[in-house]
PDB file of C-alpha atoms in Angstrom:
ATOM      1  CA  UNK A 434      43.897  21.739 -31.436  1.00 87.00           C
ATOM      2  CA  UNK A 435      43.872  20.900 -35.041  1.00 93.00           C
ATOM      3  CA  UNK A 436      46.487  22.732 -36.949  1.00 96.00           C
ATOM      4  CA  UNK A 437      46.746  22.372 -40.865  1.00 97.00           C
ATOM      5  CA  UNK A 438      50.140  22.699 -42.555  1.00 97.00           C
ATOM      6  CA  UNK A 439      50.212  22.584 -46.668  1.00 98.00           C
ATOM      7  CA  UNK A 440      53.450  22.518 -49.120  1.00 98.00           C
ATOM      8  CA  UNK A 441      54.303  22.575 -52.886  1.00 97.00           C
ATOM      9  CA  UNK A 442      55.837  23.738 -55.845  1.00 93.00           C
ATOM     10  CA  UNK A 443      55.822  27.834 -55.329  1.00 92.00           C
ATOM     11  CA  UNK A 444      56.562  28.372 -58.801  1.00 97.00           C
ATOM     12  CA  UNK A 445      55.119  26.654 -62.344  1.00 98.00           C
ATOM     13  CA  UNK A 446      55.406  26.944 -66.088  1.00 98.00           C
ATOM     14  CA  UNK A 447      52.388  27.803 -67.940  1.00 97.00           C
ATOM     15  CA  UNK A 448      51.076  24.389 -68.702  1.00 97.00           C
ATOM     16  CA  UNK A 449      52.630  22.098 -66.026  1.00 98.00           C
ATOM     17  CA  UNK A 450      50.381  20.736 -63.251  1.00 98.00           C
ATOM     18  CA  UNK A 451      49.906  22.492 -59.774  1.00 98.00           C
ATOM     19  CA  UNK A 452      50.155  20.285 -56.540  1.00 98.00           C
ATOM     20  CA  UNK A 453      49.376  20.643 -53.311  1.00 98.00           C
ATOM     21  CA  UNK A 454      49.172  18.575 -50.200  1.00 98.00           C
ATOM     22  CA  UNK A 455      47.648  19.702 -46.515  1.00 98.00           C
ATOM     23  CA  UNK A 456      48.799  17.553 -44.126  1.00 97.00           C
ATOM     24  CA  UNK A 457      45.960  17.568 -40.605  1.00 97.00           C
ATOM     25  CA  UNK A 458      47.223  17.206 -37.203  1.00 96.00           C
ATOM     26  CA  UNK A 459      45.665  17.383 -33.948  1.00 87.00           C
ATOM     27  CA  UNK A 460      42.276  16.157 -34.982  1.00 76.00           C
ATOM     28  CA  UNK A 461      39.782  13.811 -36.176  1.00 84.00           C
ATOM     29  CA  UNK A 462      40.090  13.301 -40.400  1.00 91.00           C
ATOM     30  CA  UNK A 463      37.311  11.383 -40.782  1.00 92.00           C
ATOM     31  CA  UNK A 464      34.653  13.882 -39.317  1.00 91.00           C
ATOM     32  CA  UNK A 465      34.666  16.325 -41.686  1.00 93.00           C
ATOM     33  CA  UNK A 466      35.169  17.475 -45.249  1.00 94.00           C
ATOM     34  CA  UNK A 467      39.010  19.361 -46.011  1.00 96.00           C
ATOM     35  CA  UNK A 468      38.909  22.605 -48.395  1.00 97.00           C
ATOM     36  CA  UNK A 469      40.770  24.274 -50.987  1.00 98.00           C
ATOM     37  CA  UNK A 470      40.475  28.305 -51.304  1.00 98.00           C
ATOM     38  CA  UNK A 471      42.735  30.435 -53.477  1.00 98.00           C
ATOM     39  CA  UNK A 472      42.799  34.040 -53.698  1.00 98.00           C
ATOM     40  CA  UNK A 473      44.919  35.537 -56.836  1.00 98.00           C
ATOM     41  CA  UNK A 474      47.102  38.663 -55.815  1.00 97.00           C
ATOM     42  CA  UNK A 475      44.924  41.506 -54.589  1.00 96.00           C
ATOM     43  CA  UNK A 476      41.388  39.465 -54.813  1.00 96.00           C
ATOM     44  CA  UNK A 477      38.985  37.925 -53.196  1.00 97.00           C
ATOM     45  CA  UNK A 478      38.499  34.307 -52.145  1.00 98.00           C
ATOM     46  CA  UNK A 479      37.744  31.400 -54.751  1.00 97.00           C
ATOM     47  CA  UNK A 480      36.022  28.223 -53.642  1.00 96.00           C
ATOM     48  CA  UNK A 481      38.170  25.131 -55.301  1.00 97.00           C
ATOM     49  CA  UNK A 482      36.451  22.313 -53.915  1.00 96.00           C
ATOM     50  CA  UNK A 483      36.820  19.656 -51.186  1.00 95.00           C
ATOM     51  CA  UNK A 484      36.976  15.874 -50.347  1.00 95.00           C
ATOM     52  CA  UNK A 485      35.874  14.068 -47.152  1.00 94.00           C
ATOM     53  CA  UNK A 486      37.640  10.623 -45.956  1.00 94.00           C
ATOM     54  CA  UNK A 487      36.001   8.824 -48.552  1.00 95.00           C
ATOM     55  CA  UNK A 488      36.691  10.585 -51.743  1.00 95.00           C
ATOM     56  CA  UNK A 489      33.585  11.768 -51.718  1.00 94.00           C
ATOM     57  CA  UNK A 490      34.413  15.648 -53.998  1.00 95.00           C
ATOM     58  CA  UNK A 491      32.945  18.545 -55.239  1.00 94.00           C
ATOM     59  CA  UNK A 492      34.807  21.088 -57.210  1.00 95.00           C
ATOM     60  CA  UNK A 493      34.004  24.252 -58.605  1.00 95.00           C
ATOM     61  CA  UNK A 494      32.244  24.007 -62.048  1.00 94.00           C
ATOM     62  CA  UNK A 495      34.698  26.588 -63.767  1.00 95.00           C
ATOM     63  CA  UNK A 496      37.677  24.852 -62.207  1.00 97.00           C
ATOM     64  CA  UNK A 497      36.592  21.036 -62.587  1.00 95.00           C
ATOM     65  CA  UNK A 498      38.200  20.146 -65.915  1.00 97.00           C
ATOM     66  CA  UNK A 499      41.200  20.586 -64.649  1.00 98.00           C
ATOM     67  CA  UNK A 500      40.961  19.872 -60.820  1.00 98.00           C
ATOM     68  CA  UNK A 501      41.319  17.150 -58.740  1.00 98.00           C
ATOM     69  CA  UNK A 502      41.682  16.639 -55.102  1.00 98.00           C
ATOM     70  CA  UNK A 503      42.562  13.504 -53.536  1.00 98.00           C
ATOM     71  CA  UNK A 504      42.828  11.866 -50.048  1.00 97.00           C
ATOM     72  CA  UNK A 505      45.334   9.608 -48.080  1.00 97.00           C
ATOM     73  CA  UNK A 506      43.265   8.720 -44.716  1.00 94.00           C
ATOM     74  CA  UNK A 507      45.875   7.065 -43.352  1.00 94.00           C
ATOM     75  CA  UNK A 508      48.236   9.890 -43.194  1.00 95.00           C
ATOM     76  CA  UNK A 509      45.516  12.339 -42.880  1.00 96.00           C
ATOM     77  CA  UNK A 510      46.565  14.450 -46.227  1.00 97.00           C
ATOM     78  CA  UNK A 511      44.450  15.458 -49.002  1.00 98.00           C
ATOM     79  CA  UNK A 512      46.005  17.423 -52.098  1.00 98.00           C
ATOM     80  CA  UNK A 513      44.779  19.163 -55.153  1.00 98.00           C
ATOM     81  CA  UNK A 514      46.118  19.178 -58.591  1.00 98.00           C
ATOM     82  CA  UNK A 515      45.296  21.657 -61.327  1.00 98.00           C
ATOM     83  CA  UNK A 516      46.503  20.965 -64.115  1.00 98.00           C
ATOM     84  CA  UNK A 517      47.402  23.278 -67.479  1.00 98.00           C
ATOM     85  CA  UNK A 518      47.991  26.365 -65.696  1.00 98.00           C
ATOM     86  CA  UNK A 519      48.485  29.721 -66.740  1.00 98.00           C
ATOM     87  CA  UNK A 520      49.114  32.904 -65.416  1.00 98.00           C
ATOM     88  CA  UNK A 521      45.762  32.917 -63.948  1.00 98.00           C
ATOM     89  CA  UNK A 522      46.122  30.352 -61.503  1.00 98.00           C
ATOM     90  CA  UNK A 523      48.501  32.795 -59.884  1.00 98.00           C
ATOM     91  CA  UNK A 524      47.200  32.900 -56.333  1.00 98.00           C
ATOM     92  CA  UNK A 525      47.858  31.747 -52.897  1.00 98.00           C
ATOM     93  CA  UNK A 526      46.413  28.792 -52.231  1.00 98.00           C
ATOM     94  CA  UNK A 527      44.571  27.352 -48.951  1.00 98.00           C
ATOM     95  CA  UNK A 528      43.784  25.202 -47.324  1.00 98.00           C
ATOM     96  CA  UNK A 529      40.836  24.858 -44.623  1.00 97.00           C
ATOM     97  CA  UNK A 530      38.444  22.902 -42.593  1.00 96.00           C
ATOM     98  CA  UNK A 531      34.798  22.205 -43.328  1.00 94.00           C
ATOM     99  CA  UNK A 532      32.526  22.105 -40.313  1.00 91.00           C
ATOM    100  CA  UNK A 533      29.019  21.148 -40.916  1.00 84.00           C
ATOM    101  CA  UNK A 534      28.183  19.880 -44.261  1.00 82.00           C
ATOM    102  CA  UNK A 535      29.201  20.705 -48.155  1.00 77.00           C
ATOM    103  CA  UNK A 536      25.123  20.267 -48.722  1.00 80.00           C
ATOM    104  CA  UNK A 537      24.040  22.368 -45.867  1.00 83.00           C
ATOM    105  CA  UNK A 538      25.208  24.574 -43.475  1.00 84.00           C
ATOM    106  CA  UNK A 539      29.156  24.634 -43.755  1.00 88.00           C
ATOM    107  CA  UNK A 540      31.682  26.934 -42.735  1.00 95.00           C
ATOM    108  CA  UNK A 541      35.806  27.069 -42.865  1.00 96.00           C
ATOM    109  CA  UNK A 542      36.850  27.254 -39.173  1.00 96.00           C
ATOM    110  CA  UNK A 543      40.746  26.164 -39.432  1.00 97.00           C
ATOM    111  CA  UNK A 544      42.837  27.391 -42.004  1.00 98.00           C
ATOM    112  CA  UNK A 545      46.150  26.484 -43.592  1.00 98.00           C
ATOM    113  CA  UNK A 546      48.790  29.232 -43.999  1.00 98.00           C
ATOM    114  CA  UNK A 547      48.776  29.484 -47.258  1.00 98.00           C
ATOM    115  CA  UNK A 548      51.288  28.371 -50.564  1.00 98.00           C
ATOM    116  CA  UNK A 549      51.793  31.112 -53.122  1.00 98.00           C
ATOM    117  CA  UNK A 550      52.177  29.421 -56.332  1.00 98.00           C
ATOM    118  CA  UNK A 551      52.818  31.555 -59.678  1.00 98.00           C
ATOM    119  CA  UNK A 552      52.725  30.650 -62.985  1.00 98.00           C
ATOM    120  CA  UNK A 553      55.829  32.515 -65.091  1.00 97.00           C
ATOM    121  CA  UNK A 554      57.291  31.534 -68.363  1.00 95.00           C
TER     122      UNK A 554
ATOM    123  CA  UNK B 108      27.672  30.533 -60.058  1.00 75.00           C
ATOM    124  CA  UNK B 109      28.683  34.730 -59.376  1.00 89.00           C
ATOM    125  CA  UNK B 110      30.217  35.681 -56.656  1.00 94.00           C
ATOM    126  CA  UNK B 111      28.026  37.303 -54.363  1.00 97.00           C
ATOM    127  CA  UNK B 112      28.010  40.862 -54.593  1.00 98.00           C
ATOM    128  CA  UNK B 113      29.855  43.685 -51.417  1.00 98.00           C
ATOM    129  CA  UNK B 114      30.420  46.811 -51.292  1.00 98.00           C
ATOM    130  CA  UNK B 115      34.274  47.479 -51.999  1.00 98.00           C
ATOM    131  CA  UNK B 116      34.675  49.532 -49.104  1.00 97.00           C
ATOM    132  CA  UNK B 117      32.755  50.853 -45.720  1.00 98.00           C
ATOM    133  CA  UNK B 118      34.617  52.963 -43.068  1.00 96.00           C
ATOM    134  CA  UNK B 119      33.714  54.552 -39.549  1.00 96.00           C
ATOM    135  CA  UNK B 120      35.109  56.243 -36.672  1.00 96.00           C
ATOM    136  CA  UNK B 121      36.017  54.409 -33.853  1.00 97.00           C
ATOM    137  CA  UNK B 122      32.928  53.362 -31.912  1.00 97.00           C
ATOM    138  CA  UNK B 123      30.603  53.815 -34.610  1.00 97.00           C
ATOM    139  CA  UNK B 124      29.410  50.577 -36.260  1.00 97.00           C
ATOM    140  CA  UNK B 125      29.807  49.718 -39.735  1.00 98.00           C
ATOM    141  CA  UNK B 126      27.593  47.439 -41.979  1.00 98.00           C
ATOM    142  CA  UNK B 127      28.698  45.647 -44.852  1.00 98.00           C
ATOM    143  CA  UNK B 128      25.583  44.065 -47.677  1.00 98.00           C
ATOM    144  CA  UNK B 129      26.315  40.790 -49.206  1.00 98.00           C
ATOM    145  CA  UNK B 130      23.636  40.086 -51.809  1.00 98.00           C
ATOM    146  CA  UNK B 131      23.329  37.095 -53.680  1.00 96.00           C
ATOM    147  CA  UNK B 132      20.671  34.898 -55.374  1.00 94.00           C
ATOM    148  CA  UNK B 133      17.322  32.768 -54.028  1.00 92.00           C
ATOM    149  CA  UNK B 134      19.716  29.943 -55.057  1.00 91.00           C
ATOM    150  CA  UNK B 135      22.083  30.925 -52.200  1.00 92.00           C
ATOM    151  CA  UNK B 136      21.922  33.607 -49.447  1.00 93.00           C
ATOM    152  CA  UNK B 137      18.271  33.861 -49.757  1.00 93.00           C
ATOM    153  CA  UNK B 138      17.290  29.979 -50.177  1.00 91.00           C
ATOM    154  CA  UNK B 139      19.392  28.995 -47.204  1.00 91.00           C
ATOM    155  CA  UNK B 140      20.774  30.369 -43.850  1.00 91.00           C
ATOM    156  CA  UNK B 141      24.267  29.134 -44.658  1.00 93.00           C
ATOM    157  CA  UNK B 142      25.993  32.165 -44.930  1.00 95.00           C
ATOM    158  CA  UNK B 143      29.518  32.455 -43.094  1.00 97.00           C
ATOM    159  CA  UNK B 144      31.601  35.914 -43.052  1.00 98.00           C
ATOM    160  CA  UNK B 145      35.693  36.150 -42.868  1.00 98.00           C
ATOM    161  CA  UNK B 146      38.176  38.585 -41.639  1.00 98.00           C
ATOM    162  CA  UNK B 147      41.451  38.924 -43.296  1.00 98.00           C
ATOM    163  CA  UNK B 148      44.177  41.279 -42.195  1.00 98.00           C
ATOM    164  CA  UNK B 149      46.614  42.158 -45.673  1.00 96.00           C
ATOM    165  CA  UNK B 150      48.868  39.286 -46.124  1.00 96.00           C
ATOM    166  CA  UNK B 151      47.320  36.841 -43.173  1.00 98.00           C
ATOM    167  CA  UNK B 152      44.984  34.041 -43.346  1.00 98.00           C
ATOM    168  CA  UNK B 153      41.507  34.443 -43.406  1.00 98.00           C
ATOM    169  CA  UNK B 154      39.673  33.916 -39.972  1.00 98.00           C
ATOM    170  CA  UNK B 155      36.462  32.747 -39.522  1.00 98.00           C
ATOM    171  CA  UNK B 156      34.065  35.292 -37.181  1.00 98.00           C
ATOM    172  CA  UNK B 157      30.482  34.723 -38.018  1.00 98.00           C
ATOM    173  CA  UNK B 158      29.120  31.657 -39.292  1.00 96.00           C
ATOM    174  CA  UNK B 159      25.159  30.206 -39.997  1.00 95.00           C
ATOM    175  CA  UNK B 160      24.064  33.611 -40.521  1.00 95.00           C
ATOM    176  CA  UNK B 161      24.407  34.976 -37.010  1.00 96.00           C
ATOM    177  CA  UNK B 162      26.270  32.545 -34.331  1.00 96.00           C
ATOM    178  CA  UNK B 163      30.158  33.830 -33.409  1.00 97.00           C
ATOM    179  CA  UNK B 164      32.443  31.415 -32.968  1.00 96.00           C
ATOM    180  CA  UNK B 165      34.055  30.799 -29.663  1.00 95.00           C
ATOM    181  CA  UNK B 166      36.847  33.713 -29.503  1.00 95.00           C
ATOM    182  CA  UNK B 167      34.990  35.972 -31.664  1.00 97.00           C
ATOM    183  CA  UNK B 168      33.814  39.530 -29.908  1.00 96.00           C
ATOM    184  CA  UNK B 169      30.361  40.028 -29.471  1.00 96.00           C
ATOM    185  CA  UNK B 170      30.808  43.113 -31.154  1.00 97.00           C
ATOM    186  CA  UNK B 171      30.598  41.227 -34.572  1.00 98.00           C
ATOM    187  CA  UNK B 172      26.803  40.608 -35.906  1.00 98.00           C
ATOM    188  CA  UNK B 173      25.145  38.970 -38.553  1.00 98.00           C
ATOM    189  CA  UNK B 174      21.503  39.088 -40.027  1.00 97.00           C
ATOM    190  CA  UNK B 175      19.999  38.263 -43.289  1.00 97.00           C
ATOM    191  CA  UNK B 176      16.610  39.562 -44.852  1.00 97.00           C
ATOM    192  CA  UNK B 177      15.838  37.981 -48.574  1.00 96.00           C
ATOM    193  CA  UNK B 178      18.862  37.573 -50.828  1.00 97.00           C
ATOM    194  CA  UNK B 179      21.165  39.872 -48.389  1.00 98.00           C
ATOM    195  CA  UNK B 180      22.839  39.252 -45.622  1.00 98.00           C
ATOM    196  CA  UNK B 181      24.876  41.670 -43.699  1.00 98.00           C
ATOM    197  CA  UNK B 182      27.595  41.876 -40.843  1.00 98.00           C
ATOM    198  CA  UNK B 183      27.637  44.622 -38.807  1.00 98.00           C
ATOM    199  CA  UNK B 184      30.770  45.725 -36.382  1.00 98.00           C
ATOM    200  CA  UNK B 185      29.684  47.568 -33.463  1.00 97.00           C
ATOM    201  CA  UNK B 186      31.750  49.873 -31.888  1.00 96.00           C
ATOM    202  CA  UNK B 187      34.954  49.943 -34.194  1.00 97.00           C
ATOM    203  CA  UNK B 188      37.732  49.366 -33.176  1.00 97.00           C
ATOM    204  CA  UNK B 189      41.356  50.161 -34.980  1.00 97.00           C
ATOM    205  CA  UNK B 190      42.284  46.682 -35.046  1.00 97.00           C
ATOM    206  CA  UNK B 191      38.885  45.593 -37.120  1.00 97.00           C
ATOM    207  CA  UNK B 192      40.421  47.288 -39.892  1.00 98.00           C
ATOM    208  CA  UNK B 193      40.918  44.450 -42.456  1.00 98.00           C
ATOM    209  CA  UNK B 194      39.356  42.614 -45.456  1.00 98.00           C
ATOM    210  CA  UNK B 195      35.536  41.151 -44.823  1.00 98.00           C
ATOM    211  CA  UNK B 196      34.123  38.140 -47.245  1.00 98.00           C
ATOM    212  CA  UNK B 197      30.831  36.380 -47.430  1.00 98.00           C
ATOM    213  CA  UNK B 198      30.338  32.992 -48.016  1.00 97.00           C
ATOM    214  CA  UNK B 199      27.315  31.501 -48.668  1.00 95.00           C
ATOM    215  CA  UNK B 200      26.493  27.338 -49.846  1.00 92.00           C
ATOM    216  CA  UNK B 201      24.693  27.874 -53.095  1.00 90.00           C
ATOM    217  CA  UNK B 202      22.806  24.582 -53.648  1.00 85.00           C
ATOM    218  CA  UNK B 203      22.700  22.352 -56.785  1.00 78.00           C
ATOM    219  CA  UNK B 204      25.751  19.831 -56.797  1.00 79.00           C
ATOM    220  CA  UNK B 205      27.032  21.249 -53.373  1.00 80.00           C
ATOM    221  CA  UNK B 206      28.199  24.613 -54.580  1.00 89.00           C
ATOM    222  CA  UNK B 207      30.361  27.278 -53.014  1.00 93.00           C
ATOM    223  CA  UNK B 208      30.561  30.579 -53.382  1.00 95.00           C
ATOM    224  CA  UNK B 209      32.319  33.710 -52.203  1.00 97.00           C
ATOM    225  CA  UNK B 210      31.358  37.390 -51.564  1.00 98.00           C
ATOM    226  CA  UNK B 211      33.596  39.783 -53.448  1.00 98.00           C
ATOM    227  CA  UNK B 212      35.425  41.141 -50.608  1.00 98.00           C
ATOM    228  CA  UNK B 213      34.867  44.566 -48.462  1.00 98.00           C
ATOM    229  CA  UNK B 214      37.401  46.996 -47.174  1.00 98.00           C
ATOM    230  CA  UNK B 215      36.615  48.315 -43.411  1.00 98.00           C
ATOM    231  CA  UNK B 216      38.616  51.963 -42.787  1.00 97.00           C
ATOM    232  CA  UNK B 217      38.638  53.124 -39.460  1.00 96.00           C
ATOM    233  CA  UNK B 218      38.904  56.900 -39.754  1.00 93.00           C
TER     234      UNK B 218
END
């Protein structure tokens, strides 16, 4: 059973560069596309983007100046980086598993705990 | 892209059902039967309970429904239960580029 488990910096200066890596185990990488999802303190859910095996990525048109998520195949990781951040990045951050397809029908059916990252001068 | 639009809060007794609206655009709920709904308890990860409009993942109780007409969809929860108490989100894939997008959340009470 495939079990996602992320880590990174909790806490970030406005300005500095958010990363985050989800590390897969228990499953196939290369079948499907990996997520990120954040969801700032007592809101709803924000689509980030995602990456498959290949780099193949699509991000979020308000986020995608200052996103990028990245893969490692061979140790089944992929991580995001946002970079300038401010207080509104605040947010937990997950991530999640794609089944199906970023172009059609496509749904997040494992999920990553969660990293609370906040942005504090 | 907006988020798709929910109702911040439904409630019902227990065994009543409760239906909660997700509207969106022609560009996503209504131009494609790729909408997905989540459950999320305060604090816990969001879990997955209804996915291509209407199919319920392995795990998930039948009690939990989806349907779409037009630029809605909607999830209904038959016979409430205390423990569905929790946050619901839509998700829907909105086209052009691959695009992504997120209902604005729902409240379920049960009186």
């Amino acid at each position: 059973q495939v079990q996602l488990q992320q880590w990174g910096a909790g806490l970030l200066k406005p300005s500095e560069t958010l990363s985050l890596t989800c590390g897969v185990y228990g499953e196939s990488f290369s079948a499907y596309y990996w997520r990120w999802i954040r969801q700032p303190p007592g809101k709803g859910l924000e689509w980030i983007g995602e990456i498959n095996h290949s780099g193949t990525t699509n991000y979020n048109p308000s986020l995608k100046s200052r996103v990028t998520i990245s893969v490692d195949t061979s140790k089944k990781q992929f991580s995001l980086k946002l970079s300038s951040v401010t207080a509104a990045d605040t947010a937990v951050y997950y991530c999640a598993r794609v089944s199906g397809s970023p172009s059609q029908s496509n749904y997040m059916d494992v999920w990553g705990k969660g990293t609370t990252v906040t942005v504090s001068s | 892209q907006s988020a798709l639009s929910q109702p911040p809060s439904a409630s019902g007794s227990p065994g009543q059902s409760v239906t909660i609206s997700c509207t969106g655009t022609s560009s996503d709920v209504g131009g494609y039967a790729y909408v997905s709904w989540y459950q999320q308890y305060p604090g816990k990860v969001p879990r997955l309970i209804i996915y291509e409009v209407n199919k319920r993942p392995s795990g998930v109780p039948d009690r939990f429904s989806g349907s779409k007409s037009g630029n809605t969809a909607s999830l209904t929860v038959s016979g409430l239960q205390t423990e569905d108490e929790a946050d619901y989100y839509c998700s829907s894939y909105a086209g052009n580029n691959n695009l992504q997008v997120f209902g604005t959340g729902t409240k379920v009470t049960v009186l």
